[in-house]
mmCIF file of C-alpha atoms in Angstrom:
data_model
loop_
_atom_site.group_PDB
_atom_site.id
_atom_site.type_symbol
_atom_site.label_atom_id
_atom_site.label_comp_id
_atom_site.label_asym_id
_atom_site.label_seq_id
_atom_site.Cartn_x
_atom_site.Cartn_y
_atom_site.Cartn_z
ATOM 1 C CA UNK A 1 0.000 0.000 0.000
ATOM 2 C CA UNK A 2 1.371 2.915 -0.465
ATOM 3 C CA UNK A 3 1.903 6.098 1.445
ATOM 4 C CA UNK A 4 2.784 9.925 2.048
ATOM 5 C CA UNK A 5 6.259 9.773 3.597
ATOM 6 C CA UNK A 6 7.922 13.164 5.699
ATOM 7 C CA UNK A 7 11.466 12.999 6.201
ATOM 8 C CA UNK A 8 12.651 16.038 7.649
ATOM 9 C CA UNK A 9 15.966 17.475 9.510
ATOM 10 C CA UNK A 10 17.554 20.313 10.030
ATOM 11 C CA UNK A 11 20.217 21.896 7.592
ATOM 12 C CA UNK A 12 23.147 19.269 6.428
ATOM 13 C CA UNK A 13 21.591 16.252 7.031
ATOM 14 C CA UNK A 14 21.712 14.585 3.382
ATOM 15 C CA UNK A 15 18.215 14.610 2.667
ATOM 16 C CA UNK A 16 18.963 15.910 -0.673
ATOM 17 C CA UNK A 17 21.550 13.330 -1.150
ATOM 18 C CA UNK A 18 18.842 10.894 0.248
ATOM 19 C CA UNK A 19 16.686 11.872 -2.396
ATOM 20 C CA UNK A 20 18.591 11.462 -5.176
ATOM 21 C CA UNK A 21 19.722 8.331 -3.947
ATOM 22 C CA UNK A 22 16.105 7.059 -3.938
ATOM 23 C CA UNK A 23 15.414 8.080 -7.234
ATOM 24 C CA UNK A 24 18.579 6.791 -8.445
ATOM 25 C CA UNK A 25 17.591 3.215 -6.788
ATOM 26 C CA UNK A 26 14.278 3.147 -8.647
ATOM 27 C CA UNK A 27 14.943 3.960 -11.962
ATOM 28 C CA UNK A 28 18.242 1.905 -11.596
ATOM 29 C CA UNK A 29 14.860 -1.031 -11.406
ATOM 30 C CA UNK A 30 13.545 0.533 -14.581
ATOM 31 C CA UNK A 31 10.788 2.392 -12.757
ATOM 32 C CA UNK A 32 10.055 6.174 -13.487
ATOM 33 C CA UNK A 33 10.399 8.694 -10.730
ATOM 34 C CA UNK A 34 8.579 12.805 -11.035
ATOM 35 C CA UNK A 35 11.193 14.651 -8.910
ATOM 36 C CA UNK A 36 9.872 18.142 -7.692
ATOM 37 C CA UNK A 37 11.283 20.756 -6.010
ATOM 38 C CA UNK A 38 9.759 24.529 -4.547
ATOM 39 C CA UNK A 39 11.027 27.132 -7.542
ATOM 40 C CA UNK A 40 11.615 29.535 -4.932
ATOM 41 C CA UNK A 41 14.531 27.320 -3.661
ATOM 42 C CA UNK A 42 17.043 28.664 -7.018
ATOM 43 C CA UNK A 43 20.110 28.386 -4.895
ATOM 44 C CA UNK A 44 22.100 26.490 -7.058
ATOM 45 C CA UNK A 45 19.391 27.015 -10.577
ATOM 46 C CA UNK A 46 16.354 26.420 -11.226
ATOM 47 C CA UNK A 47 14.306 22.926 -11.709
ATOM 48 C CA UNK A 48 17.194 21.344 -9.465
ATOM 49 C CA UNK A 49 18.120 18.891 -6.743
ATOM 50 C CA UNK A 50 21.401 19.591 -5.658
ATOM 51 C CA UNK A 51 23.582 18.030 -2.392
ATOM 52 C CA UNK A 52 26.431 19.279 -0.589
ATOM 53 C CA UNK A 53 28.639 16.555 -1.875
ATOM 54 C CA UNK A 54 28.001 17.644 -5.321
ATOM 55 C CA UNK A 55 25.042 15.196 -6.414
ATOM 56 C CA UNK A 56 22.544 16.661 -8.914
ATOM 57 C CA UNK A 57 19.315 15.740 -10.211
ATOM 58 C CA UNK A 58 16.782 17.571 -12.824
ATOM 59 C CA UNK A 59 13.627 18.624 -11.212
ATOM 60 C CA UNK A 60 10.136 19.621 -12.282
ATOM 61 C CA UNK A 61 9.602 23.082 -10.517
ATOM 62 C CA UNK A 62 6.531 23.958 -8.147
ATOM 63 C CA UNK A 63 5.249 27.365 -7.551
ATOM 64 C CA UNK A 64 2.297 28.430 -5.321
ATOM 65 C CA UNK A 65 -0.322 28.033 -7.732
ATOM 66 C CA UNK A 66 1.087 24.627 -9.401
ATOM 67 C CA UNK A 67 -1.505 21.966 -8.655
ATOM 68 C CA UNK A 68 0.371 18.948 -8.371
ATOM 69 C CA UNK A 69 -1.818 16.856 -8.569
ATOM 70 C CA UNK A 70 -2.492 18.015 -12.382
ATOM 71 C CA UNK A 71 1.237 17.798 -12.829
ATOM 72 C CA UNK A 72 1.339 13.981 -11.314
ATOM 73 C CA UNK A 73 -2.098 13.201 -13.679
ATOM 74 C CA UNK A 74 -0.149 14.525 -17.107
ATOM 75 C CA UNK A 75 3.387 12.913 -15.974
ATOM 76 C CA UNK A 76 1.768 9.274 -15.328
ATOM 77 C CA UNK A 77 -0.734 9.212 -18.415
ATOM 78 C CA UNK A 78 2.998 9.184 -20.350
ATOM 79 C CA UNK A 79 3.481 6.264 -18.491
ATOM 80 C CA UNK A 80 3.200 5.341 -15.307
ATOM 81 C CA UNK A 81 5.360 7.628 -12.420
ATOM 82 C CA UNK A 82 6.231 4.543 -9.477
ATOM 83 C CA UNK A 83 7.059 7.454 -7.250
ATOM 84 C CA UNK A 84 7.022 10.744 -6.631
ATOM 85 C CA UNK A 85 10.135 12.910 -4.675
ATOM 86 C CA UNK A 86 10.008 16.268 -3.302
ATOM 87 C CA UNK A 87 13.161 18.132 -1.974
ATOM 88 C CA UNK A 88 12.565 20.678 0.090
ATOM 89 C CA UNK A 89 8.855 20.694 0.988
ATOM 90 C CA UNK A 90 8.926 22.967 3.624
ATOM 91 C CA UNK A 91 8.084 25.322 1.136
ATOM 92 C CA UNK A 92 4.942 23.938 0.042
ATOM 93 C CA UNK A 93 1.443 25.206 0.562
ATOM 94 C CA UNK A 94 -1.446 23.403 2.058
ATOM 95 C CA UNK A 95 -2.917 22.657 -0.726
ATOM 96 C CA UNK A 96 0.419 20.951 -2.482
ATOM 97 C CA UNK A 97 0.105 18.581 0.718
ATOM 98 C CA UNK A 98 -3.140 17.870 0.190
ATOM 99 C CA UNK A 99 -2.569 17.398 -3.686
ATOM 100 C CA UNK A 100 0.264 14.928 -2.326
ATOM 101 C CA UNK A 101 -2.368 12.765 -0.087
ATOM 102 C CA UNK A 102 -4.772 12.579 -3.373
ATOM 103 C CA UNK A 103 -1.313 10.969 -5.509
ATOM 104 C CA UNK A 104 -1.087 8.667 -3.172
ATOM 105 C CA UNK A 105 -4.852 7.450 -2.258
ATOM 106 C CA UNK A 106 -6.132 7.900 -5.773
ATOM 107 C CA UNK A 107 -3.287 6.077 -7.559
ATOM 108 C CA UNK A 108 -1.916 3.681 -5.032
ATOM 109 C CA UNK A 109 1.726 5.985 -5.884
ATOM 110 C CA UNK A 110 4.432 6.445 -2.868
ATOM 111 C CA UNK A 111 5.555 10.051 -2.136
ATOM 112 C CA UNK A 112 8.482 10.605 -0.468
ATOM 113 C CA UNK A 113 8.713 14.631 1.043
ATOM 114 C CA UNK A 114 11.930 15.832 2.047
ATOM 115 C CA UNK A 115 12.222 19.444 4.195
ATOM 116 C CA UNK A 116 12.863 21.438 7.345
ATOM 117 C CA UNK A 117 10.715 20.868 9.844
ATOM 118 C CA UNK A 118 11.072 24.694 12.171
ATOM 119 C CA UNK A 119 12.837 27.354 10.873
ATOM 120 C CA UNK A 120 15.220 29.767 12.279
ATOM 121 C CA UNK A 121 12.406 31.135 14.969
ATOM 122 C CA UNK A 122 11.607 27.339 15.491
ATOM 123 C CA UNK A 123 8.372 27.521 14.483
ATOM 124 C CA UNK A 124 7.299 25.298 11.260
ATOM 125 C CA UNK A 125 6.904 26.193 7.777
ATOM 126 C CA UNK A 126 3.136 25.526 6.163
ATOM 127 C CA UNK A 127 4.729 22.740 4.401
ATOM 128 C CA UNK A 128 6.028 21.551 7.174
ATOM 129 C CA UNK A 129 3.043 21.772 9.192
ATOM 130 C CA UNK A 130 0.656 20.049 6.808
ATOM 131 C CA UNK A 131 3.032 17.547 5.899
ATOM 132 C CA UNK A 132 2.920 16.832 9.618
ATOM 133 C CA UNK A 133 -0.799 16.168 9.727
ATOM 134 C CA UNK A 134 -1.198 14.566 6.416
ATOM 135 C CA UNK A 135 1.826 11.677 6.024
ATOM 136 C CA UNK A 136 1.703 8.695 6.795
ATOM 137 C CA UNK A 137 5.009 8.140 7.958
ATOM 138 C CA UNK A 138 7.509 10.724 9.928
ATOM 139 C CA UNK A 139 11.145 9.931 10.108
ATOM 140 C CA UNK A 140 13.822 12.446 11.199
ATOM 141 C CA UNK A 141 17.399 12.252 9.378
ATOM 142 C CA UNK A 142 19.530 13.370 12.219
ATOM 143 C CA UNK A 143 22.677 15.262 12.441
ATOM 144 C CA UNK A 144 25.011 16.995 14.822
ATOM 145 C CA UNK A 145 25.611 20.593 16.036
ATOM 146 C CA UNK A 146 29.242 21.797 16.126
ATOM 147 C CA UNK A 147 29.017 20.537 20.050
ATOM 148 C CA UNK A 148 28.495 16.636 19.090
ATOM 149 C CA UNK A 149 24.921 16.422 20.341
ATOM 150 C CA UNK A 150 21.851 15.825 17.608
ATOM 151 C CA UNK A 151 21.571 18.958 15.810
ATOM 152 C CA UNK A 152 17.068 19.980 15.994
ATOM 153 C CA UNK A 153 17.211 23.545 15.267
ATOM 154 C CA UNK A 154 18.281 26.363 12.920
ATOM 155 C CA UNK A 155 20.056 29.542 13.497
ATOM 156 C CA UNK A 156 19.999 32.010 11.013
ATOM 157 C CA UNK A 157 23.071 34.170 10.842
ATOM 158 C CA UNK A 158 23.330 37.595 8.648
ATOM 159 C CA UNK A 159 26.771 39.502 9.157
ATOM 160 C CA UNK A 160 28.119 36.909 11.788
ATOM 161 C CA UNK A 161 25.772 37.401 14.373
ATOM 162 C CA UNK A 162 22.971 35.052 15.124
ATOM 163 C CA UNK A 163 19.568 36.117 14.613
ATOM 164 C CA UNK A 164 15.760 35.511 15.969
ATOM 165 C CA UNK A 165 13.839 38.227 13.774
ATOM 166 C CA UNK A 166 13.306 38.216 10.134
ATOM 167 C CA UNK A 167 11.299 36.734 7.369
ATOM 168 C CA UNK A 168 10.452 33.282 7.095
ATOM 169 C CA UNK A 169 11.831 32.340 4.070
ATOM 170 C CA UNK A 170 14.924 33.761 3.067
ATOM 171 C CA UNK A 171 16.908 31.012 1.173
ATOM 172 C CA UNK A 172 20.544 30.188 1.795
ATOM 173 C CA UNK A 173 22.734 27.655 2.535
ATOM 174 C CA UNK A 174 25.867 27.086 4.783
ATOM 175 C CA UNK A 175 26.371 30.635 5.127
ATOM 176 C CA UNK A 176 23.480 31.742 6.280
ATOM 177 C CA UNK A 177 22.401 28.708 8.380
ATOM 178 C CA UNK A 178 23.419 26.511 10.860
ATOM 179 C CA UNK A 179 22.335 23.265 12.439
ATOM 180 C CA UNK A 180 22.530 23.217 16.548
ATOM 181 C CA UNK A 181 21.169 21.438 19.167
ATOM 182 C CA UNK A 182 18.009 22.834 21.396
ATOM 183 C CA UNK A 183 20.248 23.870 24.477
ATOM 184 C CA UNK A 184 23.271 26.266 21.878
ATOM 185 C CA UNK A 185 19.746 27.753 19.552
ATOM 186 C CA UNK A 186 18.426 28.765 23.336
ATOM 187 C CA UNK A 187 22.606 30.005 24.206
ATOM 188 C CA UNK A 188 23.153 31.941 20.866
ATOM 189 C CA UNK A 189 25.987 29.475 20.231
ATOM 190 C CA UNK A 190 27.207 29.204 16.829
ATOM 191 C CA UNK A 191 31.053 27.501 17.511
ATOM 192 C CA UNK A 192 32.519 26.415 20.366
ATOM 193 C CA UNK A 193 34.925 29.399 20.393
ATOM 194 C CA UNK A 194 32.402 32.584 19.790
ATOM 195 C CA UNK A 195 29.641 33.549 22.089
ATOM 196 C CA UNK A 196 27.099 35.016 19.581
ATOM 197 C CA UNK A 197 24.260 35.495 22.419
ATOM 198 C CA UNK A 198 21.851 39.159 22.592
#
């Protein structure tokens, strides 16, 4: 049977890698996979997967209004999609999740969401959030903060200093964010060596 899948971390956890790993696996079996990813995530280009260690993957892009569902419907009737892989889904909109759920009770087709869970204020994203109520199955992909203890939160930092206030989506990578564990987010601790606290 198959089902909605959330696999979330923080920042530098692999789950890009983990997705294109997966997708690698199934076609490797001669199935076909629709990889998606948010087009508001254009770090490295657009309509791409790509992982710290230098793994990419081509990607159908997703804005706000992009039912996905449609997409899914258009991409099978070519022949049949065996799976469907988000990166990033954090930055998906309720009803993206919800489009999700349909792909996979409608069609029998496993989806497989990668994302953030919080962000740098620790509070979740709306993807984050729905994909929360909605999957079927949660599983973290852990990590470490600088201190050795499993990494669950996100600092943002602009100019070296660590910050609390802002927007909720500002996209970046390693030099803007940084993975810690609950008790250095609460400290203001980005290194062993620095005190960044207010």
């Amino acid at each position: 049977m198959a089902q909605l899948y959330y696999r979330y971390s923080t920042m530098n956890a692999g789950k890009s890698l983990e997705l294109i790993k997966v997708a690698y696996n199934y076609e490797e079996r001669g199935k076909r996979v629709l990889v998606l990813t948010p087009s508001v995530d254009n770090r490295y280009g657009k309509n791409v997967v790509v992982s710290r260690v230098g793994a990419v993957r081509e990607a159908v892009g997703v804005d706000e209004d992009t039912n996905i569902l449609q997409l899914f419907m258009q991409e099978n009737a070519k022949g049949k999609i065996d799976c469907v892989l988000i990166d990033e889904c954090q930055f998906l909109k309720k009803h993206h999740v919800q489009e999700l759920v349909e792909i996979v009770d409608s069609y029998e087709t496993p989806v497989m969401a990668y994302g953030l869970k919080n962000d740098f204020k620790n509070e979740l994203f709306e993807g984050s959030y729905y994909m929360l109520v909605y999957a079927d199955k949660i599983e973290e992909i852990k990590t470490i903060c600088w201190c050795g203890r499993k990494a669950t939160m996100v600092a943002r930092v602009v100019d070296g200093e660590f910050v609390k206030e802002g927007e909720q989506i500002v996209v970046g990578g390693n030099d803007m964010y940084v993975s810690l564990c609950r008790k250095h987010y609460n400290d203001g601790r980005l290194n062993e060596k620095k005190d960044y606290s207010e």
